[in-house]
Coordinates of C-alpha atoms in Angstrom, one line a residue:
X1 CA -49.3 41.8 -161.4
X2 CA -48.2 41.0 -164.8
X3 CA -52.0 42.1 -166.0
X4 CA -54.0 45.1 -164.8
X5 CA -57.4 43.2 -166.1
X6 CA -58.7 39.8 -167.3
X7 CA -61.5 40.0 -169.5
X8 CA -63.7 37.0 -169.6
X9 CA -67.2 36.8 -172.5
X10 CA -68.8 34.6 -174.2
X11 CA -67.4 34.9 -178.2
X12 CA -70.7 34.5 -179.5
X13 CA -72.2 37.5 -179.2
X14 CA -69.4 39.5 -177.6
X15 CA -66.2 38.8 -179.4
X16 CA -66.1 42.0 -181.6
X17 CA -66.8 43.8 -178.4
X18 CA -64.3 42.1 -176.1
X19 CA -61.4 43.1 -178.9
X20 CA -62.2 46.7 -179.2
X21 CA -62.3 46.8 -175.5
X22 CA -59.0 45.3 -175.0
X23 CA -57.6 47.5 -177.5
X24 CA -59.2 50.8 -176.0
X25 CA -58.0 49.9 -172.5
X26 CA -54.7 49.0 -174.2
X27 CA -54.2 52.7 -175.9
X28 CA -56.5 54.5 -173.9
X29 CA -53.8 57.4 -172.1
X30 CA -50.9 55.6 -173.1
X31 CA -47.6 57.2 -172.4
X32 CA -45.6 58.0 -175.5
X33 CA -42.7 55.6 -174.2
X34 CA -44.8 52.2 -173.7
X35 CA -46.3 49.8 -176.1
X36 CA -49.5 50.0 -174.3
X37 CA -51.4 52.0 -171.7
X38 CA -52.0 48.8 -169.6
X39 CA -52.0 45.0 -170.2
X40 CA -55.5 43.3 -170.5
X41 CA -55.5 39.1 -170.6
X42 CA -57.5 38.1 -173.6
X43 CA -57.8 34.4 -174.6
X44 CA -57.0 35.1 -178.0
X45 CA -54.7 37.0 -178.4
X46 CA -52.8 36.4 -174.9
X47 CA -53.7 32.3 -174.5
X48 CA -50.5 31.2 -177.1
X49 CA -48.4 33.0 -175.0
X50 CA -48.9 31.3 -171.9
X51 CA -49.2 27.4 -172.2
X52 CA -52.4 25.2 -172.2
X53 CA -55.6 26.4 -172.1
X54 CA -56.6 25.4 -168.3
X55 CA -53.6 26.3 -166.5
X56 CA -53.2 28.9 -169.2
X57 CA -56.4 30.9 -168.0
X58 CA -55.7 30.4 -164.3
X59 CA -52.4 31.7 -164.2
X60 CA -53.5 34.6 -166.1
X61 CA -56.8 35.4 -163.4
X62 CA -54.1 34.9 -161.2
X63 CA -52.1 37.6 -162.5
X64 CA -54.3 39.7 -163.2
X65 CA -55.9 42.8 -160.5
X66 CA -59.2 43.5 -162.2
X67 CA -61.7 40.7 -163.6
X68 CA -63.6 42.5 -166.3
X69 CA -67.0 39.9 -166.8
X70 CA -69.0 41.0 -170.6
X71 CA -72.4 39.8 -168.7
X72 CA -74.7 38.6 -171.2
X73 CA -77.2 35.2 -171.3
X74 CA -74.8 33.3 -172.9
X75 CA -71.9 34.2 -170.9
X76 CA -73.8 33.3 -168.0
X77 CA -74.5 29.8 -169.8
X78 CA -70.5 29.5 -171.0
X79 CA -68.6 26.8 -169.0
X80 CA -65.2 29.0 -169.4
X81 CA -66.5 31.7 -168.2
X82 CA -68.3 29.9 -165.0
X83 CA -65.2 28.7 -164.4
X84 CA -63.1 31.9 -165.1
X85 CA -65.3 33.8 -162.7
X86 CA -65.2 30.6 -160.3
X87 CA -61.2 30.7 -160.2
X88 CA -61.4 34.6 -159.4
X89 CA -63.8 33.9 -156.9
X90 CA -62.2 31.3 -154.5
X91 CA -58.9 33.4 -155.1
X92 CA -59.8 37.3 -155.1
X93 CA -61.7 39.8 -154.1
X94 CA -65.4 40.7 -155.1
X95 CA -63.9 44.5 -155.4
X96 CA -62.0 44.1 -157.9
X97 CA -64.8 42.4 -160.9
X98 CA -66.3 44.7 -163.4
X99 CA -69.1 43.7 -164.8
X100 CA -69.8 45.3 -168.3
X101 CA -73.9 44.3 -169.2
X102 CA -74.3 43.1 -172.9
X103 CA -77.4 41.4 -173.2
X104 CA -80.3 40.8 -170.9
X105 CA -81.0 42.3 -167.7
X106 CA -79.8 43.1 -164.2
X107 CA -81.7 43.7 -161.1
X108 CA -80.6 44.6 -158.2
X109 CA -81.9 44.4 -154.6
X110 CA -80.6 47.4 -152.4
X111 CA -81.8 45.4 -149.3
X112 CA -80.2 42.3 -149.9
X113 CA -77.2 44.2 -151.5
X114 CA -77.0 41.7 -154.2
X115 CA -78.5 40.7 -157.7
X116 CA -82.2 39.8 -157.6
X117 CA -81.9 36.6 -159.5
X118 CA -85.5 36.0 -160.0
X119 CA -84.9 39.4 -162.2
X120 CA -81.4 38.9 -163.2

């Protein structure tokens, strides 16, 4: 895998947040031999690197082992991140998302073993 994690949030409000996560994964334990600790896909500072937006993104979920979701009300209304978690899910695992609560609230339903989206 050519990322350990994708991160995926809506920039307004979680942009300030999304960089100093990327850069505390980044140095977090980093061996004194390596630029960074681990790689982390982050549209702006990673998106240049890789070609066009679309294929851009989806070759970087691809790449990537973890998707890390900043879950928030306007993520969940953000058409890139719909279809950033949409790509991960027709292609990965369910084990492998992390999903960091900004804003708003989750519920969830032990029974069901989901979210309770009248709640959520």
């Amino acid at each position: 895998m050519k990322y350990e994690a994708f991160l995926s949030y809506a920039r307004v409000p979680d942009l300030a947040l999304a960089t100093a996560l990327e850069r505390s994964l980044q140095s977090f334990a980093k061996p004194w031999n390596r630029v960074r600790a681990i790689d982390v896909f982050r549209d702006q500072t990673d998106l240049s690197s890789i070609g066009g937006l679309a294929g851009g993104v989806t070759r970087a979920i691809d790449e990537s082992e973890f998707f890390i979701l900043l879950a928030c009300p306007e993520s969940a209304k953000s058409y890139w991140v719909r279809q950033e978690l949409a790509h991960w899910l027709q292609t990965k695992s369910t084990e492998k998302i992390v999903l960091v609560l900004t804003g708003g609230a989750a519920s969830w339903d032990r029974d069901n073993r989901d979210f309770d989206w009248e709640k959520t």
